[in-house]
Amino acid sequence: MEAYIIKLSTEVTSLEANSKQAEKENEVLSTSNKQLTETLTSFKSKLIRQLGGISLPDFNERLNNENFDTFMARLKNLCVDNYSSQNEVLYNTVKQALARKPFI
């Protein structure tokens, strides 16, 4: 019986140590996550400022945080997925807008 209690005590100690280690790792991940989120938000804001003056066909809204993903998907569609000489002016406008100043 005493051996069983010692074994349980050892397991409890091990589980507590594992739990503390997991908590530390979670704190590190949380901090890293927060930093990545802040970097992404900053990058997104810079992109919105740089591309805000560009008008896309069939996209009549001004670029903002709410329509950012839709705008970028449409832009990718026009400039990458379905690039044609028809879209060359848009492509060059985007290229110039992105070249104006560094993002990072």
PDB file of N, CA and C in Angstrom:
ATOM      1  N   MET A   1       0.818  -1.190   0.000  1.00  0.00           N
ATOM      2  CA  MET A   1       0.000   0.000   0.000  1.00  0.00           C
ATOM      3  C   MET A   1       0.866   1.259   0.000  1.00  0.00           C
ATOM      4  N   GLU A   2       1.950   1.220   0.784  1.00  0.00           N
ATOM      5  CA  GLU A   2       2.833   2.372   0.869  1.00  0.00           C
ATOM      6  C   GLU A   2       3.505   2.646  -0.479  1.00  0.00           C
ATOM      7  N   ALA A   3       3.870   1.599  -1.182  1.00  0.00           N
ATOM      8  CA  ALA A   3       4.488   1.742  -2.503  1.00  0.00           C
ATOM      9  C   ALA A   3       3.507   2.396  -3.482  1.00  0.00           C
ATOM     10  N   TYR A   4       2.246   2.022  -3.384  1.00  0.00           N
ATOM     11  CA  TYR A   4       1.205   2.584  -4.243  1.00  0.00           C
ATOM     12  C   TYR A   4       1.045   4.087  -3.973  1.00  0.00           C
ATOM     13  N   ILE A   5       1.067   4.478  -2.717  1.00  0.00           N
ATOM     14  CA  ILE A   5       0.936   5.889  -2.339  1.00  0.00           C
ATOM     15  C   ILE A   5       2.154   6.679  -2.841  1.00  0.00           C
ATOM     16  N   ILE A   6       3.326   6.107  -2.737  1.00  0.00           N
ATOM     17  CA  ILE A   6       4.537   6.768  -3.235  1.00  0.00           C
ATOM     18  C   ILE A   6       4.453   6.943  -4.745  1.00  0.00           C
ATOM     19  N   LYS A   7       3.987   5.893  -5.418  1.00  0.00           N
ATOM     20  CA  LYS A   7       3.836   5.958  -6.878  1.00  0.00           C
ATOM     21  C   LYS A   7       2.849   7.050  -7.263  1.00  0.00           C
ATOM     22  N   LEU A   8       1.711   7.129  -6.575  1.00  0.00           N
ATOM     23  CA  LEU A   8       0.717   8.170  -6.860  1.00  0.00           C
ATOM     24  C   LEU A   8       1.277   9.557  -6.589  1.00  0.00           C
ATOM     25  N   SER A   9       2.004   9.695  -5.509  1.00  0.00           N
ATOM     26  CA  SER A   9       2.617  10.973  -5.154  1.00  0.00           C
ATOM     27  C   SER A   9       3.596  11.423  -6.235  1.00  0.00           C
ATOM     28  N   THR A  10       4.376  10.485  -6.737  1.00  0.00           N
ATOM     29  CA  THR A  10       5.335  10.782  -7.808  1.00  0.00           C
ATOM     30  C   THR A  10       4.604  11.209  -9.082  1.00  0.00           C
ATOM     31  N   GLU A  11       3.527  10.522  -9.396  1.00  0.00           N
ATOM     32  CA  GLU A  11       2.740  10.866 -10.578  1.00  0.00           C
ATOM     33  C   GLU A  11       2.123  12.257 -10.450  1.00  0.00           C
ATOM     34  N   VAL A  12       1.615  12.567  -9.256  1.00  0.00           N
ATOM     35  CA  VAL A  12       1.022  13.885  -9.012  1.00  0.00           C
ATOM     36  C   VAL A  12       2.087  14.970  -9.184  1.00  0.00           C
ATOM     37  N   THR A  13       3.257  14.748  -8.626  1.00  0.00           N
ATOM     38  CA  THR A  13       4.354  15.707  -8.745  1.00  0.00           C
ATOM     39  C   THR A  13       4.735  15.909 -10.206  1.00  0.00           C
ATOM     40  N   SER A  14       4.795  14.820 -10.934  1.00  0.00           N
ATOM     41  CA  SER A  14       5.128  14.885 -12.361  1.00  0.00           C
ATOM     42  C   SER A  14       4.053  15.649 -13.135  1.00  0.00           C
ATOM     43  N   LEU A  15       2.799  15.365 -12.850  1.00  0.00           N
ATOM     44  CA  LEU A  15       1.697  16.060 -13.519  1.00  0.00           C
ATOM     45  C   LEU A  15       1.707  17.551 -13.207  1.00  0.00           C
ATOM     46  N   GLU A  16       2.007  17.906 -11.964  1.00  0.00           N
ATOM     47  CA  GLU A  16       2.089  19.322 -11.586  1.00  0.00           C
ATOM     48  C   GLU A  16       3.213  20.024 -12.351  1.00  0.00           C
ATOM     49  N   ALA A  17       4.351  19.361 -12.455  1.00  0.00           N
ATOM     50  CA  ALA A  17       5.489  19.934 -13.183  1.00  0.00           C
ATOM     51  C   ALA A  17       5.135  20.112 -14.661  1.00  0.00           C
ATOM     52  N   ASN A  18       4.492  19.096 -15.240  1.00  0.00           N
ATOM     53  CA  ASN A  18       4.067  19.185 -16.640  1.00  0.00           C
ATOM     54  C   ASN A  18       3.067  20.320 -16.846  1.00  0.00           C
ATOM     55  N   SER A  19       2.159  20.467 -15.886  1.00  0.00           N
ATOM     56  CA  SER A  19       1.158  21.525 -15.961  1.00  0.00           C
ATOM     57  C   SER A  19       1.808  22.904 -15.912  1.00  0.00           C
ATOM     58  N   LYS A  20       2.773  23.090 -15.025  1.00  0.00           N
ATOM     59  CA  LYS A  20       3.486  24.375 -14.921  1.00  0.00           C
ATOM     60  C   LYS A  20       4.257  24.667 -16.205  1.00  0.00           C
ATOM     61  N   GLN A  21       4.865  23.643 -16.768  1.00  0.00           N
ATOM     62  CA  GLN A  21       5.605  23.816 -18.016  1.00  0.00           C
ATOM     63  C   GLN A  21       4.649  24.201 -19.147  1.00  0.00           C
ATOM     64  N   ALA A  22       3.507  23.560 -19.200  1.00  0.00           N
ATOM     65  CA  ALA A  22       2.507  23.876 -20.229  1.00  0.00           C
ATOM     66  C   ALA A  22       2.006  25.307 -20.071  1.00  0.00           C
ATOM     67  N   GLU A  23       1.825  25.763 -18.834  1.00  0.00           N
ATOM     68  CA  GLU A  23       1.397  27.138 -18.585  1.00  0.00           C
ATOM     69  C   GLU A  23       2.439  28.132 -19.089  1.00  0.00           C
ATOM     70  N   LYS A  24       3.715  27.850 -18.843  1.00  0.00           N
ATOM     71  CA  LYS A  24       4.792  28.718 -19.325  1.00  0.00           C
ATOM     72  C   LYS A  24       4.805  28.767 -20.847  1.00  0.00           C
ATOM     73  N   GLU A  25       4.663  27.605 -21.461  1.00  0.00           N
ATOM     74  CA  GLU A  25       4.647  27.539 -22.922  1.00  0.00           C
ATOM     75  C   GLU A  25       3.450  28.298 -23.484  1.00  0.00           C
ATOM     76  N   ASN A  26       2.309  28.197 -22.826  1.00  0.00           N
ATOM     77  CA  ASN A  26       1.122  28.935 -23.263  1.00  0.00           C
ATOM     78  C   ASN A  26       1.327  30.435 -23.168  1.00  0.00           C
ATOM     79  N   GLU A  27       2.011  30.888 -22.121  1.00  0.00           N
ATOM     80  CA  GLU A  27       2.302  32.316 -21.974  1.00  0.00           C
ATOM     81  C   GLU A  27       3.196  32.805 -23.110  1.00  0.00           C
ATOM     82  N   VAL A  28       4.208  32.015 -23.453  1.00  0.00           N
ATOM     83  CA  VAL A  28       5.111  32.372 -24.542  1.00  0.00           C
ATOM     84  C   VAL A  28       4.336  32.432 -25.857  1.00  0.00           C
ATOM     85  N   LEU A  29       3.506  31.434 -26.095  1.00  0.00           N
ATOM     86  CA  LEU A  29       2.696  31.417 -27.323  1.00  0.00           C
ATOM     87  C   LEU A  29       1.725  32.590 -27.367  1.00  0.00           C
ATOM     88  N   SER A  30       1.138  32.919 -26.249  1.00  0.00           N
ATOM     89  CA  SER A  30       0.211  34.036 -26.181  1.00  0.00           C
ATOM     90  C   SER A  30       0.914  35.353 -26.508  1.00  0.00           C
ATOM     91  N   THR A  31       2.096  35.532 -25.958  1.00  0.00           N
ATOM     92  CA  THR A  31       2.870  36.744 -26.241  1.00  0.00           C
ATOM     93  C   THR A  31       3.252  36.806 -27.717  1.00  0.00           C
ATOM     94  N   SER A  32       3.692  35.698 -28.243  1.00  0.00           N
ATOM     95  CA  SER A  32       4.061  35.626 -29.653  1.00  0.00           C
ATOM     96  C   SER A  32       2.849  35.908 -30.544  1.00  0.00           C
ATOM     97  N   ASN A  33       1.723  35.335 -30.190  1.00  0.00           N
ATOM     98  CA  ASN A  33       0.484  35.547 -30.926  1.00  0.00           C
ATOM     99  C   ASN A  33       0.100  37.020 -30.943  1.00  0.00           C
ATOM    100  N   LYS A  34       0.223  37.659 -29.791  1.00  0.00           N
ATOM    101  CA  LYS A  34      -0.115  39.077 -29.679  1.00  0.00           C
ATOM    102  C   LYS A  34       0.798  39.906 -30.576  1.00  0.00           C
ATOM    103  N   GLN A  35       2.085  39.609 -30.562  1.00  0.00           N
ATOM    104  CA  GLN A  35       3.030  40.345 -31.403  1.00  0.00           C
ATOM    105  C   GLN A  35       2.739  40.140 -32.880  1.00  0.00           C
ATOM    106  N   LEU A  36       2.425  38.922 -33.269  1.00  0.00           N
ATOM    107  CA  LEU A  36       2.098  38.641 -34.668  1.00  0.00           C
ATOM    108  C   LEU A  36       0.817  39.363 -35.092  1.00  0.00           C
ATOM    109  N   THR A  37      -0.161  39.398 -34.208  1.00  0.00           N
ATOM    110  CA  THR A  37      -1.408  40.094 -34.500  1.00  0.00           C
ATOM    111  C   THR A  37      -1.156  41.585 -34.685  1.00  0.00           C
ATOM    112  N   GLU A  38      -0.327  42.164 -33.826  1.00  0.00           N
ATOM    113  CA  GLU A  38       0.005  43.586 -33.943  1.00  0.00           C
ATOM    114  C   GLU A  38       0.753  43.865 -35.247  1.00  0.00           C
ATOM    115  N   THR A  39       1.680  42.983 -35.619  1.00  0.00           N
ATOM    116  CA  THR A  39       2.419  43.140 -36.869  1.00  0.00           C
ATOM    117  C   THR A  39       1.476  43.041 -38.067  1.00  0.00           C
ATOM    118  N   LEU A  40       0.586  42.075 -38.037  1.00  0.00           N
ATOM    119  CA  LEU A  40      -0.376  41.911 -39.128  1.00  0.00           C
ATOM    120  C   LEU A  40      -1.282  43.135 -39.245  1.00  0.00           C
ATOM    121  N   THR A  41      -1.756  43.647 -38.121  1.00  0.00           N
ATOM    122  CA  THR A  41      -2.618  44.824 -38.122  1.00  0.00           C
ATOM    123  C   THR A  41      -1.883  46.023 -38.711  1.00  0.00           C
ATOM    124  N   SER A  42      -0.636  46.192 -38.322  1.00  0.00           N
ATOM    125  CA  SER A  42       0.173  47.294 -38.844  1.00  0.00           C
ATOM    126  C   SER A  42       0.394  47.149 -40.349  1.00  0.00           C
ATOM    127  N   PHE A  43       0.741  45.954 -40.776  1.00  0.00           N
ATOM    128  CA  PHE A  43       0.964  45.686 -42.199  1.00  0.00           C
ATOM    129  C   PHE A  43      -0.306  45.940 -42.999  1.00  0.00           C
ATOM    130  N   LYS A  44      -1.420  45.491 -42.479  1.00  0.00           N
ATOM    131  CA  LYS A  44      -2.709  45.668 -43.144  1.00  0.00           C
ATOM    132  C   LYS A  44      -3.042  47.159 -43.279  1.00  0.00           C
ATOM    133  N   SER A  45      -2.802  47.927 -42.226  1.00  0.00           N
ATOM    134  CA  SER A  45      -3.064  49.366 -42.259  1.00  0.00           C
ATOM    135  C   SER A  45      -2.190  50.059 -43.301  1.00  0.00           C
ATOM    136  N   LYS A  46      -0.928  49.641 -43.363  1.00  0.00           N
ATOM    137  CA  LYS A  46      -0.026  50.228 -44.357  1.00  0.00           C
ATOM    138  C   LYS A  46      -0.474  49.886 -45.772  1.00  0.00           C
ATOM    139  N   LEU A  47      -0.895  48.654 -45.974  1.00  0.00           N
ATOM    140  CA  LEU A  47      -1.397  48.264 -47.289  1.00  0.00           C
ATOM    141  C   LEU A  47      -2.649  49.063 -47.659  1.00  0.00           C
ATOM    142  N   ILE A  48      -3.529  49.264 -46.713  1.00  0.00           N
ATOM    143  CA  ILE A  48      -4.746  50.028 -46.972  1.00  0.00           C
ATOM    144  C   ILE A  48      -4.381  51.458 -47.372  1.00  0.00           C
ATOM    145  N   ARG A  49      -3.420  52.051 -46.679  1.00  0.00           N
ATOM    146  CA  ARG A  49      -2.994  53.413 -47.035  1.00  0.00           C
ATOM    147  C   ARG A  49      -2.386  53.450 -48.432  1.00  0.00           C
ATOM    148  N   GLN A  50      -1.574  52.461 -48.758  1.00  0.00           N
ATOM    149  CA  GLN A  50      -0.878  52.444 -50.044  1.00  0.00           C
ATOM    150  C   GLN A  50      -1.821  52.146 -51.211  1.00  0.00           C
ATOM    151  N   LEU A  51      -2.783  51.277 -50.976  1.00  0.00           N
ATOM    152  CA  LEU A  51      -3.672  50.858 -52.075  1.00  0.00           C
ATOM    153  C   LEU A  51      -5.019  51.571 -52.050  1.00  0.00           C
ATOM    154  N   GLY A  52      -5.228  52.427 -51.074  1.00  0.00           N
ATOM    155  CA  GLY A  52      -6.529  53.068 -50.886  1.00  0.00           C
ATOM    156  C   GLY A  52      -7.039  53.873 -52.063  1.00  0.00           C
ATOM    157  N   GLY A  53      -6.154  54.387 -52.883  1.00  0.00           N
ATOM    158  CA  GLY A  53      -6.583  55.203 -54.015  1.00  0.00           C
ATOM    159  C   GLY A  53      -6.839  54.425 -55.289  1.00  0.00           C
ATOM    160  N   ILE A  54      -6.693  53.136 -55.238  1.00  0.00           N
ATOM    161  CA  ILE A  54      -6.864  52.315 -56.443  1.00  0.00           C
ATOM    162  C   ILE A  54      -8.305  51.851 -56.562  1.00  0.00           C
ATOM    163  N   SER A  55      -8.856  52.043 -57.742  1.00  0.00           N
ATOM    164  CA  SER A  55     -10.226  51.580 -58.012  1.00  0.00           C
ATOM    165  C   SER A  55     -10.167  50.278 -58.789  1.00  0.00           C
ATOM    166  N   LEU A  56     -10.943  49.330 -58.344  1.00  0.00           N
ATOM    167  CA  LEU A  56     -11.016  48.043 -59.033  1.00  0.00           C
ATOM    168  C   LEU A  56     -12.332  47.952 -59.788  1.00  0.00           C
ATOM    169  N   PRO A  57     -12.308  47.295 -60.942  1.00  0.00           N
ATOM    170  CA  PRO A  57     -13.571  47.081 -61.662  1.00  0.00           C
ATOM    171  C   PRO A  57     -14.555  46.293 -60.791  1.00  0.00           C
ATOM    172  N   ASP A  58     -15.784  46.676 -60.819  1.00  0.00           N
ATOM    173  CA  ASP A  58     -16.857  46.008 -60.072  1.00  0.00           C
ATOM    174  C   ASP A  58     -16.611  46.007 -58.557  1.00  0.00           C
ATOM    175  N   PHE A  59     -15.877  46.980 -58.071  1.00  0.00           N
ATOM    176  CA  PHE A  59     -15.639  47.123 -56.638  1.00  0.00           C
ATOM    177  C   PHE A  59     -15.777  48.603 -56.334  1.00  0.00           C
ATOM    178  N   ASN A  60     -16.961  49.007 -55.923  1.00  0.00           N
ATOM    179  CA  ASN A  60     -17.278  50.426 -55.801  1.00  0.00           C
ATOM    180  C   ASN A  60     -17.083  50.999 -54.402  1.00  0.00           C
ATOM    181  N   GLU A  61     -16.479  50.253 -53.523  1.00  0.00           N
ATOM    182  CA  GLU A  61     -16.262  50.727 -52.163  1.00  0.00           C
ATOM    183  C   GLU A  61     -14.828  51.202 -51.998  1.00  0.00           C
ATOM    184  N   ARG A  62     -14.647  52.130 -51.075  1.00  0.00           N
ATOM    185  CA  ARG A  62     -13.295  52.567 -50.727  1.00  0.00           C
ATOM    186  C   ARG A  62     -12.673  51.483 -49.838  1.00  0.00           C
ATOM    187  N   LEU A  63     -11.402  51.175 -50.074  1.00  0.00           N
ATOM    188  CA  LEU A  63     -10.705  50.136 -49.321  1.00  0.00           C
ATOM    189  C   LEU A  63     -10.650  50.498 -47.843  1.00  0.00           C
ATOM    190  N   ASN A  64     -11.043  49.549 -46.981  1.00  0.00           N
ATOM    191  CA  ASN A  64     -10.984  49.743 -45.531  1.00  0.00           C
ATOM    192  C   ASN A  64     -10.785  48.380 -44.857  1.00  0.00           C
ATOM    193  N   ASN A  65     -10.734  48.394 -43.532  1.00  0.00           N
ATOM    194  CA  ASN A  65     -10.520  47.142 -42.790  1.00  0.00           C
ATOM    195  C   ASN A  65     -11.607  46.113 -43.048  1.00  0.00           C
ATOM    196  N   GLU A  66     -12.831  46.565 -43.188  1.00  0.00           N
ATOM    197  CA  GLU A  66     -13.954  45.630 -43.334  1.00  0.00           C
ATOM    198  C   GLU A  66     -13.955  44.912 -44.688  1.00  0.00           C
ATOM    199  N   ASN A  67     -13.536  45.608 -45.742  1.00  0.00           N
ATOM    200  CA  ASN A  67     -13.587  44.974 -47.063  1.00  0.00           C
ATOM    201  C   ASN A  67     -12.194  44.600 -47.584  1.00  0.00           C
ATOM    202  N   PHE A  68     -11.213  44.650 -46.712  1.00  0.00           N
ATOM    203  CA  PHE A  68      -9.827  44.386 -47.093  1.00  0.00           C
ATOM    204  C   PHE A  68      -9.665  43.022 -47.770  1.00  0.00           C
ATOM    205  N   ASP A  69     -10.173  41.974 -47.163  1.00  0.00           N
ATOM    206  CA  ASP A  69     -10.008  40.622 -47.716  1.00  0.00           C
ATOM    207  C   ASP A  69     -10.672  40.489 -49.085  1.00  0.00           C
ATOM    208  N   THR A  70     -11.840  41.075 -49.222  1.00  0.00           N
ATOM    209  CA  THR A  70     -12.547  41.033 -50.505  1.00  0.00           C
ATOM    210  C   THR A  70     -11.766  41.799 -51.568  1.00  0.00           C
ATOM    211  N   PHE A  71     -11.277  42.980 -51.195  1.00  0.00           N
ATOM    212  CA  PHE A  71     -10.489  43.805 -52.113  1.00  0.00           C
ATOM    213  C   PHE A  71      -9.244  43.047 -52.562  1.00  0.00           C
ATOM    214  N   MET A  72      -8.518  42.459 -51.604  1.00  0.00           N
ATOM    215  CA  MET A  72      -7.287  41.752 -51.942  1.00  0.00           C
ATOM    216  C   MET A  72      -7.561  40.530 -52.812  1.00  0.00           C
ATOM    217  N   ALA A  73      -8.640  39.831 -52.550  1.00  0.00           N
ATOM    218  CA  ALA A  73      -9.003  38.675 -53.382  1.00  0.00           C
ATOM    219  C   ALA A  73      -9.307  39.125 -54.813  1.00  0.00           C
ATOM    220  N   ARG A  74     -10.021  40.233 -54.925  1.00  0.00           N
ATOM    221  CA  ARG A  74     -10.364  40.772 -56.249  1.00  0.00           C
ATOM    222  C   ARG A  74      -9.096  41.240 -56.962  1.00  0.00           C
ATOM    223  N   LEU A  75      -8.233  41.914 -56.240  1.00  0.00           N
ATOM    224  CA  LEU A  75      -6.979  42.393 -56.809  1.00  0.00           C
ATOM    225  C   LEU A  75      -6.119  41.224 -57.284  1.00  0.00           C
ATOM    226  N   LYS A  76      -6.014  40.197 -56.477  1.00  0.00           N
ATOM    227  CA  LYS A  76      -5.251  38.998 -56.857  1.00  0.00           C
ATOM    228  C   LYS A  76      -5.854  38.363 -58.101  1.00  0.00           C
ATOM    229  N   ASN A  77      -7.162  38.299 -58.128  1.00  0.00           N
ATOM    230  CA  ASN A  77      -7.846  37.724 -59.281  1.00  0.00           C
ATOM    231  C   ASN A  77      -7.505  38.486 -60.552  1.00  0.00           C
ATOM    232  N   LEU A  78      -7.503  39.799 -60.468  1.00  0.00           N
ATOM    233  CA  LEU A  78      -7.246  40.628 -61.652  1.00  0.00           C
ATOM    234  C   LEU A  78      -5.774  40.650 -62.052  1.00  0.00           C
ATOM    235  N   CYS A  79      -4.875  40.700 -61.080  1.00  0.00           N
ATOM    236  CA  CYS A  79      -3.454  40.886 -61.377  1.00  0.00           C
ATOM    237  C   CYS A  79      -2.651  39.598 -61.461  1.00  0.00           C
ATOM    238  N   VAL A  80      -3.167  38.517 -60.895  1.00  0.00           N
ATOM    239  CA  VAL A  80      -2.396  37.272 -60.880  1.00  0.00           C
ATOM    240  C   VAL A  80      -3.149  36.156 -61.597  1.00  0.00           C
ATOM    241  N   ASP A  81      -4.317  35.827 -61.086  1.00  0.00           N
ATOM    242  CA  ASP A  81      -5.046  34.668 -61.617  1.00  0.00           C
ATOM    243  C   ASP A  81      -5.516  34.859 -63.051  1.00  0.00           C
ATOM    244  N   ASN A  82      -5.981  36.044 -63.373  1.00  0.00           N
ATOM    245  CA  ASN A  82      -6.531  36.304 -64.708  1.00  0.00           C
ATOM    246  C   ASN A  82      -5.847  37.483 -65.376  1.00  0.00           C
ATOM    247  N   TYR A  83      -4.533  37.556 -65.214  1.00  0.00           N
ATOM    248  CA  TYR A  83      -3.812  38.687 -65.788  1.00  0.00           C
ATOM    249  C   TYR A  83      -3.941  38.673 -67.300  1.00  0.00           C
ATOM    250  N   SER A  84      -4.230  39.832 -67.841  1.00  0.00           N
ATOM    251  CA  SER A  84      -4.273  40.005 -69.295  1.00  0.00           C
ATOM    252  C   SER A  84      -3.825  41.426 -69.591  1.00  0.00           C
ATOM    253  N   SER A  85      -3.602  41.716 -70.847  1.00  0.00           N
ATOM    254  CA  SER A  85      -3.182  43.067 -71.229  1.00  0.00           C
ATOM    255  C   SER A  85      -4.253  44.087 -70.848  1.00  0.00           C
ATOM    256  N   GLN A  86      -5.485  43.628 -70.719  1.00  0.00           N
ATOM    257  CA  GLN A  86      -6.585  44.495 -70.291  1.00  0.00           C
ATOM    258  C   GLN A  86      -6.337  45.036 -68.879  1.00  0.00           C
ATOM    259  N   ASN A  87      -5.691  44.246 -68.048  1.00  0.00           N
ATOM    260  CA  ASN A  87      -5.451  44.618 -66.656  1.00  0.00           C
ATOM    261  C   ASN A  87      -4.073  45.242 -66.438  1.00  0.00           C
ATOM    262  N   GLU A  88      -3.350  45.523 -67.523  1.00  0.00           N
ATOM    263  CA  GLU A  88      -1.987  46.022 -67.384  1.00  0.00           C
ATOM    264  C   GLU A  88      -1.926  47.372 -66.670  1.00  0.00           C
ATOM    265  N   VAL A  89      -2.874  48.254 -66.944  1.00  0.00           N
ATOM    266  CA  VAL A  89      -2.901  49.560 -66.279  1.00  0.00           C
ATOM    267  C   VAL A  89      -3.099  49.377 -64.775  1.00  0.00           C
ATOM    268  N   LEU A  90      -4.034  48.526 -64.397  1.00  0.00           N
ATOM    269  CA  LEU A  90      -4.260  48.246 -62.980  1.00  0.00           C
ATOM    270  C   LEU A  90      -3.012  47.638 -62.352  1.00  0.00           C
ATOM    271  N   TYR A  91      -2.417  46.685 -63.028  1.00  0.00           N
ATOM    272  CA  TYR A  91      -1.211  46.031 -62.527  1.00  0.00           C
ATOM    273  C   TYR A  91      -0.103  47.062 -62.278  1.00  0.00           C
ATOM    274  N   ASN A  92       0.133  47.928 -63.234  1.00  0.00           N
ATOM    275  CA  ASN A  92       1.174  48.945 -63.099  1.00  0.00           C
ATOM    276  C   ASN A  92       0.836  49.959 -62.007  1.00  0.00           C
ATOM    277  N   THR A  93      -0.434  50.295 -61.853  1.00  0.00           N
ATOM    278  CA  THR A  93      -0.851  51.212 -60.797  1.00  0.00           C
ATOM    279  C   THR A  93      -0.580  50.604 -59.426  1.00  0.00           C
ATOM    280  N   VAL A  94      -0.913  49.338 -59.264  1.00  0.00           N
ATOM    281  CA  VAL A  94      -0.661  48.646 -57.997  1.00  0.00           C
ATOM    282  C   VAL A  94       0.837  48.570 -57.743  1.00  0.00           C
ATOM    283  N   LYS A  95       1.581  48.237 -58.754  1.00  0.00           N
ATOM    284  CA  LYS A  95       3.033  48.133 -58.634  1.00  0.00           C
ATOM    285  C   LYS A  95       3.633  49.471 -58.187  1.00  0.00           C
ATOM    286  N   GLN A  96       3.179  50.563 -58.775  1.00  0.00           N
ATOM    287  CA  GLN A  96       3.665  51.895 -58.394  1.00  0.00           C
ATOM    288  C   GLN A  96       3.251  52.248 -56.966  1.00  0.00           C
ATOM    289  N   ALA A  97       2.019  51.906 -56.594  1.00  0.00           N
ATOM    290  CA  ALA A  97       1.534  52.211 -55.246  1.00  0.00           C
ATOM    291  C   ALA A  97       2.353  51.469 -54.198  1.00  0.00           C
ATOM    292  N   LEU A  98       2.697  50.249 -54.485  1.00  0.00           N
ATOM    293  CA  LEU A  98       3.471  49.456 -53.534  1.00  0.00           C
ATOM    294  C   LEU A  98       4.935  49.879 -53.490  1.00  0.00           C
ATOM    295  N   ALA A  99       5.425  50.486 -54.553  1.00  0.00           N
ATOM    296  CA  ALA A  99       6.825  50.903 -54.607  1.00  0.00           C
ATOM    297  C   ALA A  99       7.054  52.264 -53.953  1.00  0.00           C
ATOM    298  N   ARG A 100       5.981  52.997 -53.662  1.00  0.00           N
ATOM    299  CA  ARG A 100       6.124  54.359 -53.129  1.00  0.00           C
ATOM    300  C   ARG A 100       6.938  54.429 -51.858  1.00  0.00           C
ATOM    301  N   LYS A 101       6.621  53.615 -50.889  1.00  0.00           N
ATOM    302  CA  LYS A 101       7.394  53.603 -49.654  1.00  0.00           C
ATOM    303  C   LYS A 101       7.355  52.199 -49.062  1.00  0.00           C
ATOM    304  N   PRO A 102       8.373  51.881 -48.285  1.00  0.00           N
ATOM    305  CA  PRO A 102       8.441  50.514 -47.745  1.00  0.00           C
ATOM    306  C   PRO A 102       7.333  50.242 -46.744  1.00  0.00           C
ATOM    307  N   PHE A 103       6.933  48.994 -46.662  1.00  0.00           N
ATOM    308  CA  PHE A 103       5.889  48.572 -45.734  1.00  0.00           C
ATOM    309  C   PHE A 103       6.425  48.357 -44.351  1.00  0.00           C
ATOM    310  N   ILE A 104       7.600  47.800 -44.278  1.00  0.00           N
ATOM    311  CA  ILE A 104       8.102  47.344 -42.981  1.00  0.00           C
ATOM    312  C   ILE A 104       9.176  48.272 -42.472  1.00  0.00           C
TER     313      ILE A 104
END
